[in-house]
Each structure stands twice: as structure tokens, then as C-alpha cells.
mmCIF file of C-alpha atoms in Angstrom:
data_model
loop_
_atom_site.group_PDB
_atom_site.id
_atom_site.type_symbol
_atom_site.label_atom_id
_atom_site.label_comp_id
_atom_site.label_asym_id
_atom_site.label_seq_id
_atom_site.Cartn_x
_atom_site.Cartn_y
_atom_site.Cartn_z
ATOM 1 C CA MET A 1 -22.752 17.496 -39.836
ATOM 2 C CA GLY A 2 -19.500 16.531 -38.101
ATOM 3 C CA THR A 3 -19.206 16.111 -34.372
ATOM 4 C CA ASP A 4 -16.868 18.399 -32.404
ATOM 5 C CA ASN A 5 -14.782 16.133 -30.208
ATOM 6 C CA SER A 6 -12.591 18.904 -28.823
ATOM 7 C CA GLY A 7 -14.398 18.921 -25.461
ATOM 8 C CA VAL A 8 -14.042 15.163 -25.047
ATOM 9 C CA GLU A 9 -10.392 15.272 -26.059
ATOM 10 C CA ARG A 10 -9.704 18.115 -23.626
ATOM 11 C CA ALA A 11 -11.374 16.242 -20.756
ATOM 12 C CA THR A 12 -9.408 13.092 -21.587
ATOM 13 C CA ALA A 13 -6.137 15.015 -21.655
ATOM 14 C CA GLU A 14 -6.909 16.688 -18.319
ATOM 15 C CA ALA A 15 -7.753 13.323 -16.751
ATOM 16 C CA ASP A 16 -4.470 11.884 -18.041
ATOM 17 C CA VAL A 17 -2.476 14.784 -16.563
ATOM 18 C CA ARG A 18 -4.291 14.403 -13.247
ATOM 19 C CA GLU A 19 -3.547 10.685 -13.155
ATOM 20 C CA ARG A 20 0.154 11.267 -13.884
ATOM 21 C CA ILE A 21 0.412 13.933 -11.182
ATOM 22 C CA LEU A 22 -1.239 11.761 -8.541
ATOM 23 C CA ARG A 23 0.947 8.801 -9.532
ATOM 24 C CA GLU A 24 4.005 10.880 -8.628
ATOM 25 C CA PHE A 25 2.620 11.524 -5.142
ATOM 26 C CA HIS A 26 1.513 7.932 -4.650
ATOM 27 C CA GLU A 27 5.195 7.048 -4.795
ATOM 28 C CA ASN A 28 6.518 10.035 -2.833
ATOM 29 C CA GLY A 29 4.217 12.122 -0.666
ATOM 30 C CA ARG A 30 7.000 14.678 -0.104
ATOM 31 C CA ALA A 31 7.630 15.226 -3.798
ATOM 32 C CA SER A 32 8.377 18.835 -4.740
ATOM 33 C CA TYR A 33 5.501 20.498 -6.584
ATOM 34 C CA ALA A 34 7.976 22.374 -8.772
ATOM 35 C CA ALA A 35 10.025 19.265 -9.574
ATOM 36 C CA VAL A 36 6.922 17.255 -10.512
ATOM 37 C CA ALA A 37 5.692 20.108 -12.710
ATOM 38 C CA GLN A 38 9.017 20.274 -14.522
ATOM 39 C CA ARG A 39 9.203 16.495 -14.941
ATOM 40 C CA LEU A 40 5.686 16.262 -16.387
ATOM 41 C CA GLY A 41 5.851 19.484 -18.380
ATOM 42 C CA VAL A 42 2.837 21.102 -16.689
ATOM 43 C CA PRO A 43 2.404 24.352 -14.701
ATOM 44 C CA ARG A 44 3.236 24.180 -10.991
ATOM 45 C CA THR A 45 -0.241 25.532 -10.201
ATOM 46 C CA ALA A 46 -1.762 22.481 -11.912
ATOM 47 C CA VAL A 47 0.231 20.159 -9.629
ATOM 48 C CA VAL A 48 -0.688 22.098 -6.467
ATOM 49 C CA GLN A 49 -4.380 22.297 -7.368
ATOM 50 C CA THR A 50 -4.559 18.609 -8.304
ATOM 51 C CA VAL A 51 -2.903 17.342 -5.114
ATOM 52 C CA GLN A 52 -4.483 19.754 -2.649
ATOM 53 C CA GLY A 53 -7.868 19.319 -4.319
ATOM 54 C CA ALA A 54 -7.633 15.522 -4.036
ATOM 55 C CA ILE A 55 -6.732 15.836 -0.341
ATOM 56 C CA ALA A 56 -9.573 18.304 0.337
ATOM 57 C CA ARG A 57 -12.110 16.028 -1.368
ATOM 58 C CA GLY A 58 -10.932 13.035 0.652
ATOM 59 C CA GLU A 59 -9.544 11.249 -2.413
ATOM 60 C CA LEU A 60 -5.890 11.272 -1.337
ATOM 61 C CA ARG A 61 -4.276 10.789 2.067
ATOM 62 C CA LEU A 62 -0.631 11.537 2.799
ATOM 63 C CA ALA A 63 0.926 9.154 5.309
ATOM 64 C CA VAL A 64 4.254 8.025 6.680
ATOM 65 C CA SER A 65 4.675 4.267 6.600
ATOM 66 C CA VAL A 66 7.228 2.656 8.910
ATOM 67 C CA SER A 67 8.962 -0.616 8.120
ATOM 68 C CA PRO A 68 7.238 -3.213 10.315
ATOM 69 C CA ASP A 69 10.470 -4.773 11.592
ATOM 70 C CA LEU A 70 11.123 -1.503 13.453
ATOM 71 C CA LEU A 71 7.777 -2.077 15.190
ATOM 72 C CA GLY A 72 8.498 -5.702 16.080
ATOM 73 C CA LEU A 73 6.236 -7.110 13.341
ATOM 74 C CA HIS A 74 7.757 -10.041 11.451
ATOM 75 C CA ARG A 75 4.859 -12.244 10.248
ATOM 76 C CA PHE A 76 2.497 -11.333 7.421
ATOM 77 C CA ALA A 77 -0.612 -13.046 6.114
ATOM 78 C CA TYR A 78 -3.536 -12.516 3.766
ATOM 79 C CA VAL A 79 -6.906 -13.971 4.769
ATOM 80 C CA GLN A 80 -10.094 -14.540 2.792
ATOM 81 C CA ILE A 81 -13.168 -14.786 4.995
ATOM 82 C CA GLY A 82 -16.337 -16.749 4.207
ATOM 83 C CA LEU A 83 -19.603 -15.729 5.881
ATOM 84 C CA ASP A 84 -23.013 -17.242 6.484
ATOM 85 C CA SER A 85 -24.675 -13.933 7.435
ATOM 86 C CA ALA A 86 -24.414 -10.205 6.691
ATOM 87 C CA ALA A 87 -20.860 -8.897 6.535
ATOM 88 C CA GLY A 88 -21.328 -5.823 8.749
ATOM 89 C CA PRO A 89 -20.400 -7.225 12.201
ATOM 90 C CA ALA A 90 -17.344 -9.164 10.957
ATOM 91 C CA ARG A 91 -16.224 -6.205 8.835
ATOM 92 C CA GLN A 92 -16.391 -3.878 11.838
ATOM 93 C CA ALA A 93 -14.465 -6.343 13.994
ATOM 94 C CA LEU A 94 -11.745 -6.727 11.348
ATOM 95 C CA VAL A 95 -11.338 -2.966 11.010
ATOM 96 C CA GLY A 96 -10.953 -2.735 14.785
ATOM 97 C CA MET A 97 -8.144 -5.291 14.958
ATOM 98 C CA PRO A 98 -4.729 -3.623 15.451
ATOM 99 C CA GLU A 99 -3.208 -6.459 13.382
ATOM 100 C CA THR A 100 -5.102 -5.585 10.176
ATOM 101 C CA THR A 101 -3.577 -3.104 7.754
ATOM 102 C CA PHE A 102 -6.037 -3.728 4.906
ATOM 103 C CA VAL A 103 -9.706 -4.769 4.953
ATOM 104 C CA ALA A 104 -12.039 -4.821 1.950
ATOM 105 C CA ASP A 105 -15.400 -6.068 0.741
ATOM 106 C CA ILE A 106 -14.721 -8.196 -2.315
ATOM 107 C CA ALA A 107 -16.648 -10.020 -5.030
ATOM 108 C CA GLY A 108 -16.650 -13.813 -5.057
ATOM 109 C CA PRO A 109 -17.138 -16.690 -2.629
ATOM 110 C CA PHE A 110 -15.253 -14.848 0.134
ATOM 111 C CA PRO A 111 -17.028 -11.550 0.904
ATOM 112 C CA LEU A 112 -14.199 -10.112 3.030
ATOM 113 C CA GLU A 113 -10.406 -9.980 2.817
ATOM 114 C CA ALA A 114 -7.760 -8.703 5.207
ATOM 115 C CA GLU A 115 -4.005 -8.395 5.552
ATOM 116 C CA LEU A 116 -2.424 -9.129 8.923
ATOM 117 C CA ARG A 117 0.906 -7.984 10.357
ATOM 118 C CA VAL A 118 1.941 -9.648 13.612
ATOM 119 C CA GLY A 119 4.966 -10.261 15.770
ATOM 120 C CA SER A 120 5.280 -14.032 16.086
ATOM 121 C CA ASP A 121 3.732 -17.303 14.942
ATOM 122 C CA GLN A 122 1.724 -17.445 18.184
ATOM 123 C CA HIS A 123 0.523 -13.873 17.621
ATOM 124 C CA LEU A 124 -0.648 -14.925 14.152
ATOM 125 C CA ARG A 125 -2.444 -17.948 15.603
ATOM 126 C CA ASP A 126 -4.189 -15.762 18.187
ATOM 127 C CA ALA A 127 -5.271 -13.251 15.524
ATOM 128 C CA LEU A 128 -6.653 -16.001 13.265
ATOM 129 C CA GLU A 129 -8.573 -17.553 16.169
ATOM 130 C CA ARG A 130 -10.170 -14.194 16.920
ATOM 131 C CA ILE A 131 -11.273 -13.937 13.293
ATOM 132 C CA THR A 132 -12.867 -17.397 13.349
ATOM 133 C CA LEU A 133 -14.949 -16.303 16.359
ATOM 134 C CA MET A 134 -16.287 -13.154 14.697
ATOM 135 C CA PRO A 135 -20.055 -13.013 13.994
ATOM 136 C CA GLY A 136 -21.081 -14.917 10.879
ATOM 137 C CA VAL A 137 -17.621 -16.264 10.032
ATOM 138 C CA ARG A 138 -17.805 -19.817 8.666
ATOM 139 C CA ASP A 139 -14.438 -20.145 6.906
ATOM 140 C CA VAL A 140 -11.025 -18.466 6.960
ATOM 141 C CA ARG A 141 -8.527 -19.196 4.200
ATOM 142 C CA THR A 142 -5.006 -18.136 5.152
ATOM 143 C CA HIS A 143 -2.044 -17.404 2.868
ATOM 144 C CA ILE A 144 1.301 -16.722 4.532
ATOM 145 C CA TYR A 145 3.566 -14.160 2.878
ATOM 146 C CA GLU A 146 6.983 -15.715 2.480
ATOM 147 C CA HIS A 147 8.346 -12.558 0.866
ATOM 148 C CA ILE A 148 6.830 -9.229 -0.116
ATOM 149 C CA ASP A 149 8.379 -8.084 -3.359
ATOM 150 C CA VAL A 150 6.386 -4.950 -4.205
ATOM 151 C CA ASN A 151 4.363 -2.655 -1.958
ATOM 152 C CA GLN A 152 3.725 0.761 -3.452
ATOM 153 C CA TYR A 153 2.473 2.317 -0.228
ATOM 154 C CA SER A 154 4.938 0.952 2.289
ATOM 155 C CA PRO A 155 8.639 0.165 2.729
ATOM 156 C CA LEU A 156 7.283 -3.182 3.899
ATOM 157 C CA ARG A 157 9.686 -6.075 3.532
ATOM 158 C CA THR A 158 9.642 -9.455 5.204
ATOM 159 C CA GLY A 159 12.674 -10.110 7.370
ATOM 160 C CA ARG A 160 14.711 -7.801 9.546
ATOM 161 C CA SER A 161 16.358 -4.561 8.544
ATOM 162 C CA THR A 162 20.034 -4.024 9.241
ATOM 163 C CA LEU A 163 19.271 -0.415 10.192
ATOM 164 C CA SER A 164 19.346 0.586 13.848
ATOM 165 C CA ILE A 165 17.487 3.746 14.807
ATOM 166 C CA ASP A 166 18.118 5.934 17.840
ATOM 167 C CA ASP A 167 16.000 8.376 19.841
ATOM 168 C CA VAL A 168 16.779 11.215 17.413
ATOM 169 C CA ASP A 169 15.442 9.105 14.516
ATOM 170 C CA ARG A 170 12.344 8.313 16.570
ATOM 171 C CA ARG A 171 11.622 11.989 17.226
ATOM 172 C CA LEU A 172 12.131 12.802 13.547
ATOM 173 C CA ILE A 173 9.784 9.997 12.461
ATOM 174 C CA ARG A 174 7.115 11.094 14.942
ATOM 175 C CA SER A 175 7.327 14.683 13.688
ATOM 176 C CA LEU A 176 7.113 13.443 10.101
ATOM 177 C CA GLN A 177 3.982 11.471 10.978
ATOM 178 C CA GLU A 178 2.383 14.606 12.379
ATOM 179 C CA ASN A 179 3.144 16.560 9.193
ATOM 180 C CA CYS A 180 4.725 14.523 6.434
ATOM 181 C CA ARG A 181 5.391 17.615 4.285
ATOM 182 C CA ALA A 182 7.053 19.558 7.116
ATOM 183 C CA SER A 183 10.207 21.425 6.144
ATOM 184 C CA PHE A 184 13.574 20.073 7.208
ATOM 185 C CA ARG A 185 13.887 23.054 9.554
ATOM 186 C CA GLU A 186 10.628 22.020 11.263
ATOM 187 C CA LEU A 187 11.710 18.382 11.420
ATOM 188 C CA GLY A 188 15.075 19.445 12.796
ATOM 189 C CA ASP A 189 13.476 21.546 15.536
ATOM 190 C CA ALA A 190 11.391 18.559 16.632
ATOM 191 C CA ALA A 191 14.379 16.201 16.626
ATOM 192 C CA GLU A 192 16.847 18.737 18.086
ATOM 193 C CA LEU A 193 18.845 18.860 14.865
ATOM 194 C CA SER A 194 19.844 21.443 12.315
ATOM 195 C CA ALA A 195 17.878 21.506 9.057
ATOM 196 C CA SER A 196 20.802 19.872 7.246
ATOM 197 C CA GLY A 197 21.075 17.241 9.989
ATOM 198 C CA ALA A 198 17.365 16.446 9.653
ATOM 199 C CA ARG A 199 17.758 16.111 5.884
ATOM 200 C CA LEU A 200 20.667 13.676 6.284
ATOM 201 C CA ARG A 201 18.743 11.598 8.840
ATOM 202 C CA TYR A 202 15.640 11.556 6.631
ATOM 203 C CA GLU A 203 17.605 10.515 3.537
ATOM 204 C CA ARG A 204 19.259 7.723 5.535
ATOM 205 C CA LEU A 205 15.874 6.415 6.712
ATOM 206 C CA ILE A 206 14.519 6.505 3.155
ATOM 207 C CA ALA A 207 17.627 4.850 1.669
ATOM 208 C CA HIS A 208 17.357 1.964 4.162
ATOM 209 C CA ARG A 209 13.589 1.657 3.556
ATOM 210 C CA ALA A 210 12.894 2.356 7.210
ATOM 211 C CA VAL A 211 10.158 4.838 6.302
ATOM 212 C CA LYS A 212 8.295 5.876 3.192
ATOM 213 C CA VAL A 213 6.126 8.960 2.698
ATOM 214 C CA VAL A 214 3.258 8.061 0.382
ATOM 215 C CA GLY A 215 0.043 9.438 -1.044
ATOM 216 C CA ILE A 216 -2.574 6.730 -0.596
ATOM 217 C CA PRO A 217 -5.728 6.920 -2.745
ATOM 218 C CA VAL A 218 -8.753 6.866 -0.458
ATOM 219 C CA ARG A 219 -10.684 4.233 -2.330
ATOM 220 C CA GLY A 220 -13.733 3.423 -0.263
ATOM 221 C CA ASP A 221 -16.666 2.525 -2.509
ATOM 222 C CA ARG A 222 -16.269 5.479 -4.904
ATOM 223 C CA SER A 223 -12.714 5.066 -6.006
ATOM 224 C CA GLU A 224 -11.350 6.548 -9.204
ATOM 225 C CA THR A 225 -8.551 4.000 -8.913
ATOM 226 C CA PRO A 226 -10.232 0.576 -9.207
ATOM 227 C CA SER A 227 -8.223 -2.393 -7.994
ATOM 228 C CA LEU A 228 -8.259 -6.161 -8.260
ATOM 229 C CA GLY A 229 -6.871 -8.846 -5.997
ATOM 230 C CA VAL A 230 -5.180 -11.701 -7.846
ATOM 231 C CA GLY A 231 -4.166 -15.147 -6.625
ATOM 232 C CA ILE A 232 -1.666 -16.877 -8.906
ATOM 233 C CA ARG A 233 -0.647 -20.513 -9.116
ATOM 234 C CA ALA A 234 2.500 -20.882 -11.158
ATOM 235 C CA ARG A 235 5.035 -23.339 -12.555
ATOM 236 C CA GLY A 236 8.738 -22.715 -12.098
ATOM 237 C CA ARG A 237 11.192 -21.117 -9.719
ATOM 238 C CA VAL A 238 10.005 -18.042 -7.858
ATOM 239 C CA ALA A 239 13.190 -16.063 -8.527
ATOM 240 C CA GLU A 240 12.778 -16.599 -12.267
ATOM 241 C CA LEU A 241 9.082 -15.694 -12.279
ATOM 242 C CA LEU A 242 9.201 -12.515 -10.214
ATOM 243 C CA PRO A 243 10.574 -10.262 -13.014
ATOM 244 C CA ARG A 244 7.695 -11.283 -15.275
ATOM 245 C CA PHE A 245 5.117 -10.338 -12.642
ATOM 246 C CA ARG A 246 6.924 -7.092 -11.765
ATOM 247 C CA ALA A 247 6.689 -6.115 -15.440
ATOM 248 C CA LEU A 248 2.896 -5.903 -15.000
ATOM 249 C CA GLU A 249 3.522 -3.029 -12.537
ATOM 250 C CA PRO A 250 1.459 -4.401 -9.643
ATOM 251 C CA GLU A 251 0.624 -2.187 -6.706
ATOM 252 C CA PHE A 252 1.447 -5.127 -4.437
ATOM 253 C CA LEU A 253 3.147 -8.481 -5.045
ATOM 254 C CA ALA A 254 3.948 -11.197 -2.512
ATOM 255 C CA VAL A 255 5.322 -14.716 -2.689
ATOM 256 C CA CYS A 256 3.046 -16.983 -0.667
ATOM 257 C CA VAL A 257 2.849 -20.318 1.076
ATOM 258 C CA GLY A 258 -0.626 -21.803 0.827
ATOM 259 C CA GLY A 259 -3.246 -22.002 -1.898
ATOM 260 C CA TYR A 260 -1.416 -19.454 -4.057
ATOM 261 C CA ASP A 261 2.198 -19.047 -5.070
ATOM 262 C CA PHE A 262 1.746 -15.290 -5.518
ATOM 263 C CA ILE A 263 -0.810 -12.711 -4.429
ATOM 264 C CA ALA A 264 -0.952 -9.366 -6.205
ATOM 265 C CA THR A 265 -2.988 -6.182 -6.247
ATOM 266 C CA LEU A 266 -3.497 -4.628 -9.669
ATOM 267 C CA SER A 267 -4.831 -1.100 -10.052
ATOM 268 C CA GLY A 268 -5.542 1.130 -13.002
ATOM 269 C CA GLY A 269 -7.292 4.211 -14.207
ATOM 270 C CA SER A 270 -10.137 2.239 -15.766
ATOM 271 C CA ALA A 271 -11.739 -1.189 -16.034
ATOM 272 C CA ALA A 272 -10.254 -1.509 -19.524
ATOM 273 C CA GLN A 273 -6.729 -1.148 -18.138
ATOM 274 C CA LEU A 274 -7.400 -3.827 -15.532
ATOM 275 C CA LEU A 275 -8.831 -6.204 -18.136
ATOM 276 C CA ASP A 276 -5.722 -5.712 -20.252
ATOM 277 C CA VAL A 277 -3.277 -6.440 -17.438
ATOM 278 C CA THR A 278 -5.167 -9.561 -16.294
ATOM 279 C CA ASP A 279 -5.178 -10.853 -19.870
ATOM 280 C CA ARG A 280 -1.414 -10.309 -20.040
ATOM 281 C CA LEU A 281 -1.049 -12.217 -16.784
ATOM 282 C CA ARG A 282 -3.053 -15.193 -18.036
ATOM 283 C CA ASP A 283 -0.980 -15.275 -21.219
ATOM 284 C CA LEU A 284 2.214 -15.945 -19.282
ATOM 285 C CA GLU A 285 3.320 -19.527 -19.927
ATOM 286 C CA ALA A 286 4.463 -19.970 -16.321
ATOM 287 C CA VAL A 287 0.969 -19.225 -14.949
ATOM 288 C CA SER A 288 -1.137 -22.336 -14.379
ATOM 289 C CA ALA A 289 -4.205 -20.665 -12.817
ATOM 290 C CA VAL A 290 -5.419 -17.193 -11.873
ATOM 291 C CA ASP A 291 -8.171 -16.247 -9.424
ATOM 292 C CA VAL A 292 -9.350 -12.638 -9.631
ATOM 293 C CA TRP A 293 -11.593 -10.755 -7.232
ATOM 294 C CA ALA A 294 -12.721 -7.133 -7.334
ATOM 295 C CA ASN A 295 -12.128 -4.892 -4.336
ATOM 296 C CA LEU A 296 -15.663 -3.506 -4.159
ATOM 297 C CA ARG A 297 -15.066 -1.326 -1.132
ATOM 298 C CA VAL A 298 -11.845 -0.737 0.778
ATOM 299 C CA VAL A 299 -12.758 -0.014 4.402
ATOM 300 C CA LYS A 300 -9.266 0.033 5.897
ATOM 301 C CA GLU A 301 -5.945 0.793 4.244
ATOM 302 C CA GLN A 302 -3.624 1.783 7.040
ATOM 303 C CA TYR A 303 -0.006 2.287 6.117
ATOM 304 C CA GLY A 304 1.235 4.836 8.595
ATOM 305 C CA ASP A 305 -1.651 5.842 10.851
ATOM 306 C CA GLY A 306 -1.000 3.149 13.441
ATOM 307 C CA ASP A 307 2.776 2.901 13.058
ATOM 308 C CA ARG A 308 3.773 4.691 16.233
ATOM 309 C CA ILE A 309 7.385 4.319 17.291
ATOM 310 C CA PRO A 310 7.848 5.034 21.018
ATOM 311 C CA VAL A 311 9.573 8.336 21.656
ATOM 312 C CA PRO A 312 11.369 8.859 24.994
ATOM 313 C CA THR A 313 9.929 11.545 27.237
ATOM 314 C CA ALA A 314 12.066 14.159 28.876
ATOM 315 C CA GLY A 315 12.904 13.907 32.527
#
């Protein structure tokens, strides 16, 4: 007797549609439900239910990420942390550091990883010294980001922006952080602008990569979006190699100074997808070595929550 695979096929198709919908909002947390539905060829109700359901279940978080140079942050580093005792105390201390934007438990010789954003070389030194003094820490391996090429959940770029923002921009950004899907009329009221004026200001901020509204998957230890960290040692000129690595569609890609030439984050809908993309990476002739570690549990992924631009008070 034959097996009816219609139920399995239906579930697979629904999962694929869900993944495509959420991918749209990962890139743009203010995306129009109707526009996404039209682009993907699905009912608008399916888009609304998928996004709002993911938010309600704590699987998706909408946030407004601000370019760090507007916050006075100009140095970026990735650290791998070796321990000689349980990870709990060091993990808690890392999460509490205002300099960390990402902290995760990982597989491999370094149980913890973190990304740092700081203002100056001395600020970086101070942050690293605090990490070395955390309970159980025996080793800290530091990789300095020379240039961040891809960051799906942030407008993050190394170096300074040419954009200058004023107090009206600051009020608009603060209102956007309070409700990133607020209407332009609501944003305008907060920034003392018309709705059309708020739209123009918002589009200018987006065009200059000053802010980015994103839907961040809340991964924790039960993520439906598994991710891998990858350290790459390569042969050749960075500018020539970057397009090859971008073609793998990484979630994050940085050029580094240190033990790696590149650090990337790869994510996918399944372990099979991640295995495929890492195999493609190893097959690249310019790659001399690849270290891969699984992000077992992401305990901090903060692109937006702590990015508070000072807003002048009246009076």
C-alpha cells in the first residue's frame, strides 16, 4: 500500500513560506505586510499571522539599530574566552558589560564568545582587562575587526559616517526605538514634524545607514535558525576575496587582524543547509583553513536595545 505524503509535503511548504516571510522582516522590520504578501504571492493574513505569532512566542524581536559611529563607538573586536571552571559567572558578567553586543555559549575549546564595541583603543584595552579578571577565565583570544562588510541586523560599519544628525533626527530615532512600526504621523508628532517630513527624515537616515529597523530572531537555546561562527584564514587580497565570501550569503562578515583573516556568521533553516554552505566555503581555492564552532545558545544579541542617542529636554 502506498504512503500518502500529502501531509508531509504540506508541512514542508508551510515551513518554507514561513521562512521566506520572516526573512523579509529580518532585513526590514518596517516592511509592509501587504507588500510582502504581494512579493511572495501569499495572503496578507498569512504574513500578519506569521510575524505577529513569532513576536508573541518570543521567536522574533523588532529593534532599531543605530550606526555605532553616531554613538561614539569606533573600535570593534571579537573575543573567544577559555575557562577553567563553569561558564555561568563569566557568562553573566559578559552579558552585563555595556560593551558587548553579542554573547554566546559555543562548542569547541573556547566555551564563550563575545563581540565588543568601544570608543577608543584604551577603552578596548580596559574592556579586555575586565574580561580577563572574570571568574574562571584562563584565556582570551582577541580578533580586531578591520572592516565589517556584512551585518544583517545592523547598519554597522567601521569608520565614521559623513552624516550629521540634529535634534529633530534624535527625537525621531528615539520615537522609532519606542515603536519601530509607528506610523509616519506618529513619528512626526514625536519629532515635531509633519508626516511627510518624518518620512523624508526616516528615508534619509536609512539611505545613509544611520539606522536600520530589523527583525532579530530570538535564538536562545531553542532556535529555529541555527547558526555557526566561522574563522577563515585565506590566501590573496582581501578586496578580491570578499565577493566570494559574500556569495555564501553570510549573516555577518568581517575582515580581521589577528588569528583569522575573516570572521563570519552563517545561518540557515536546517543543519543540512549549514553543512552545505561550510562545504562550499572549504572548496574555495583561496581558503587555507577554516575553523567552525556552533552557537549552542545565544544569550545576548543586542542591536538596538542599548543604542540610546541623547535627546535634548525642553526648557
